Amino acid sequence: MDKWFNNNNFAKILALAVSLLLWAMVHSNDVTPTPTTNTSIEPRAIDNVKIEAYGIDSSKYVLTSMSETEVEMQVRGQRSVLTSVFTDEYKVRLDLSNVGPGTTTLPLSHVVPKGVEFVSMEPSSVTVTIEELSSQNFEVNVVTTGTPADGYAAGIPVITPNEPVKVTLPVSQLAAVGKVQGTVNIDGATENVTEKKVKLAAYDLEGKEIEGAVIEPAAVSVDIPITEEFAKVPLKIKYEGQLPEGLTLAKVDSNVSEVTLFGSQEAIVGIESYSGVTLDLSTLTEAGTETIKADLTPPSGFEKIEPSSVVLTVTVVASEESSISEKIIRNVPITLQEPGGSFTATITRPQSANKDITVSGPSDMLDNVDASDIKLVADARNLKEGNHVVALQVEAPDYVTVTSSSGDLKVSVHVKDDSKETSTTPVEPETKPDEDSKAETPNQGSEENTDTGSSDGNNDETMESDSEENDSSAGANLSSP
């Protein structure tokens, strides 16, 4: 071994080997690595990238059409980058900041994620139409959907504020607006709808909603009354026939005092009582108490009545045993029978065309008597032109006696011939008697207030002249109660 180290050739060979080893170690980092699949550059297509328009003055203009709404974008990059980004990071934009009304073709701009190279997109431009906005005022209409609960009905919606709203749309669309409307669901409602905020929408003449309409205010407050479709009204008993002489109707009791009527709102509003029960007095032949069952039928305009029948307890006594009392029936309306043809009649006194009537009868029976049970008729059918005093015809239940004086049961009537060019102004009867009157008295035709005891002033026209009463006898007769 010592011999080798001392050999000059061996030393040279060893030095060369060491030199080569050191050179290899120094240059080992300069070797280029073999390319791998993850770091290669590849293309990719990004489909359905939405075009984002910006910059339009929305207070003046609106974009009404665009030839394309999406583009296909071609990009490239390393696979690792392309697979790590989301599709919504690719943007396509349309600048409308300098565009006015009309149709224009504009270029598109793009934004791609970092590390991705943009190649192209299709289309690279679009054609847009810009329209000027216009406004017009419209009345608000509110409709309901659904139906209230059984036995309930919806009234007319009340809108607050009840004033027109401003609708803003492109000029071409504004002309198509037929109405502005809101909708309220009242299905199953049993209570009033109060202060319901209702969003408004614009509709065309065919009832289709117009998208994009700007409505100011956008909503209104709505109240909708929800009312019961039935009415509870007093039960009124009608009478016909007469009791035998010597008997008096002392009392009639019903097992119910009111009935429930189911029907339309129009019918409910107009009804004040139910008088569908009639008691025939001629069937009561002796004194005593009798129980009578009467079936009830709904009046015209109503679908149902509850209860469907009532039980009347009727008491008849001998006339000398009955307790008679007196009662004033206030404001009984007067029915005027017109002459017909070219003649018209007007009640001049009392001006209210009402009378207070005093009646008497069995105490218990009078409790239920009111103005609807008394009928006053002024018959002017046979009167000539001029002023007349007409005796009232009185219709009242058989168990009631009208005790008002004959002077209280008269009215002043003016008859006019409308066929004449000149009209006669209604006035109080003149002091001069009518030409048809046969009685000639100084006070004929005068009307003075001699009934100072009248409680409401309706009877202040007591007629003093018998001749006036005779004048009107051809057209009116006082009926005996």
PDB file of N, CA and C in Angstrom, residues 237-243 249 277-284 396-399:
ATOM      1  N   ILE A 237    -145.626  40.666  16.078  1.00  0.00           N
ATOM      2  CA  ILE A 237    -146.778  39.808  15.802  1.00  0.00           C
ATOM      3  C   ILE A 237    -147.869  40.637  15.132  1.00  0.00           C
ATOM      4  N   LYS A 238    -148.374  40.151  14.025  1.00  0.00           N
ATOM      5  CA  LYS A 238    -149.472  40.806  13.315  1.00  0.00           C
ATOM      6  C   LYS A 238    -150.793  40.138  13.719  1.00  0.00           C
ATOM      7  N   TYR A 239    -151.858  40.910  13.594  1.00  0.00           N
ATOM      8  CA  TYR A 239    -153.158  40.402  14.027  1.00  0.00           C
ATOM      9  C   TYR A 239    -154.162  40.555  12.891  1.00  0.00           C
ATOM     10  N   GLU A 240    -155.087  39.594  12.821  1.00  0.00           N
ATOM     11  CA  GLU A 240    -156.183  39.669  11.869  1.00  0.00           C
ATOM     12  C   GLU A 240    -157.441  39.096  12.525  1.00  0.00           C
ATOM     13  N   GLY A 241    -158.551  39.395  11.951  1.00  0.00           N
ATOM     14  CA  GLY A 241    -159.812  38.930  12.526  1.00  0.00           C
ATOM     15  C   GLY A 241    -160.191  39.707  13.774  1.00  0.00           C
ATOM     16  N   GLN A 242    -161.311  39.364  14.367  1.00  0.00           N
ATOM     17  CA  GLN A 242    -161.805  40.048  15.556  1.00  0.00           C
ATOM     18  C   GLN A 242    -162.254  39.041  16.605  1.00  0.00           C
ATOM     19  N   LEU A 243    -162.097  39.457  17.866  1.00  0.00           N
ATOM     20  CA  LEU A 243    -162.583  38.633  18.964  1.00  0.00           C
ATOM     21  C   LEU A 243    -164.105  38.741  19.053  1.00  0.00           C
ATOM     22  N   LEU A 249    -158.441  41.054  24.143  1.00  0.00           N
ATOM     23  CA  LEU A 249    -157.112  40.433  24.138  1.00  0.00           C
ATOM     24  C   LEU A 249    -156.275  41.085  25.236  1.00  0.00           C
ATOM     25  N   VAL A 277    -145.299  36.515  11.758  1.00  0.00           N
ATOM     26  CA  VAL A 277    -146.238  35.726  12.569  1.00  0.00           C
ATOM     27  C   VAL A 277    -147.568  36.479  12.628  1.00  0.00           C
ATOM     28  N   THR A 278    -148.634  35.811  12.243  1.00  0.00           N
ATOM     29  CA  THR A 278    -149.963  36.420  12.266  1.00  0.00           C
ATOM     30  C   THR A 278    -150.872  35.621  13.190  1.00  0.00           C
ATOM     31  N   LEU A 279    -151.498  36.321  14.122  1.00  0.00           N
ATOM     32  CA  LEU A 279    -152.441  35.694  15.050  1.00  0.00           C
ATOM     33  C   LEU A 279    -153.864  36.035  14.616  1.00  0.00           C
ATOM     34  N   ASP A 280    -154.641  35.010  14.318  1.00  0.00           N
ATOM     35  CA  ASP A 280    -156.033  35.192  13.890  1.00  0.00           C
ATOM     36  C   ASP A 280    -156.910  35.233  15.141  1.00  0.00           C
ATOM     37  N   LEU A 281    -157.402  36.448  15.488  1.00  0.00           N
ATOM     38  CA  LEU A 281    -158.188  36.619  16.703  1.00  0.00           C
ATOM     39  C   LEU A 281    -159.539  35.915  16.622  1.00  0.00           C
ATOM     40  N   SER A 282    -160.008  35.681  15.414  1.00  0.00           N
ATOM     41  CA  SER A 282    -161.334  35.048  15.270  1.00  0.00           C
ATOM     42  C   SER A 282    -161.322  33.596  15.735  1.00  0.00           C
ATOM     43  N   THR A 283    -160.150  33.013  15.897  1.00  0.00           N
ATOM     44  CA  THR A 283    -160.061  31.625  16.367  1.00  0.00           C
ATOM     45  C   THR A 283    -160.144  31.534  17.885  1.00  0.00           C
ATOM     46  N   LEU A 284    -160.068  32.682  18.570  1.00  0.00           N
ATOM     47  CA  LEU A 284    -160.138  32.693  20.033  1.00  0.00           C
ATOM     48  C   LEU A 284    -161.582  32.983  20.430  1.00  0.00           C
ATOM     49  N   ALA A 396    -154.980  50.374  12.431  1.00  0.00           N
ATOM     50  CA  ALA A 396    -154.306  49.964  13.661  1.00  0.00           C
ATOM     51  C   ALA A 396    -154.764  48.564  14.033  1.00  0.00           C
ATOM     52  N   PRO A 397    -154.000  47.852  14.865  1.00  0.00           N
ATOM     53  CA  PRO A 397    -154.440  46.519  15.310  1.00  0.00           C
ATOM     54  C   PRO A 397    -155.819  46.584  15.965  1.00  0.00           C
ATOM     55  N   ASP A 398    -156.567  45.493  15.871  1.00  0.00           N
ATOM     56  CA  ASP A 398    -157.927  45.473  16.378  1.00  0.00           C
ATOM     57  C   ASP A 398    -157.999  45.674  17.887  1.00  0.00           C
ATOM     58  N   TYR A 399    -156.960  45.304  18.595  1.00  0.00           N
ATOM     59  CA  TYR A 399    -156.995  45.452  20.050  1.00  0.00           C
ATOM     60  C   TYR A 399    -156.617  46.872  20.487  1.00  0.00           C
TER      61      TYR A 399
END
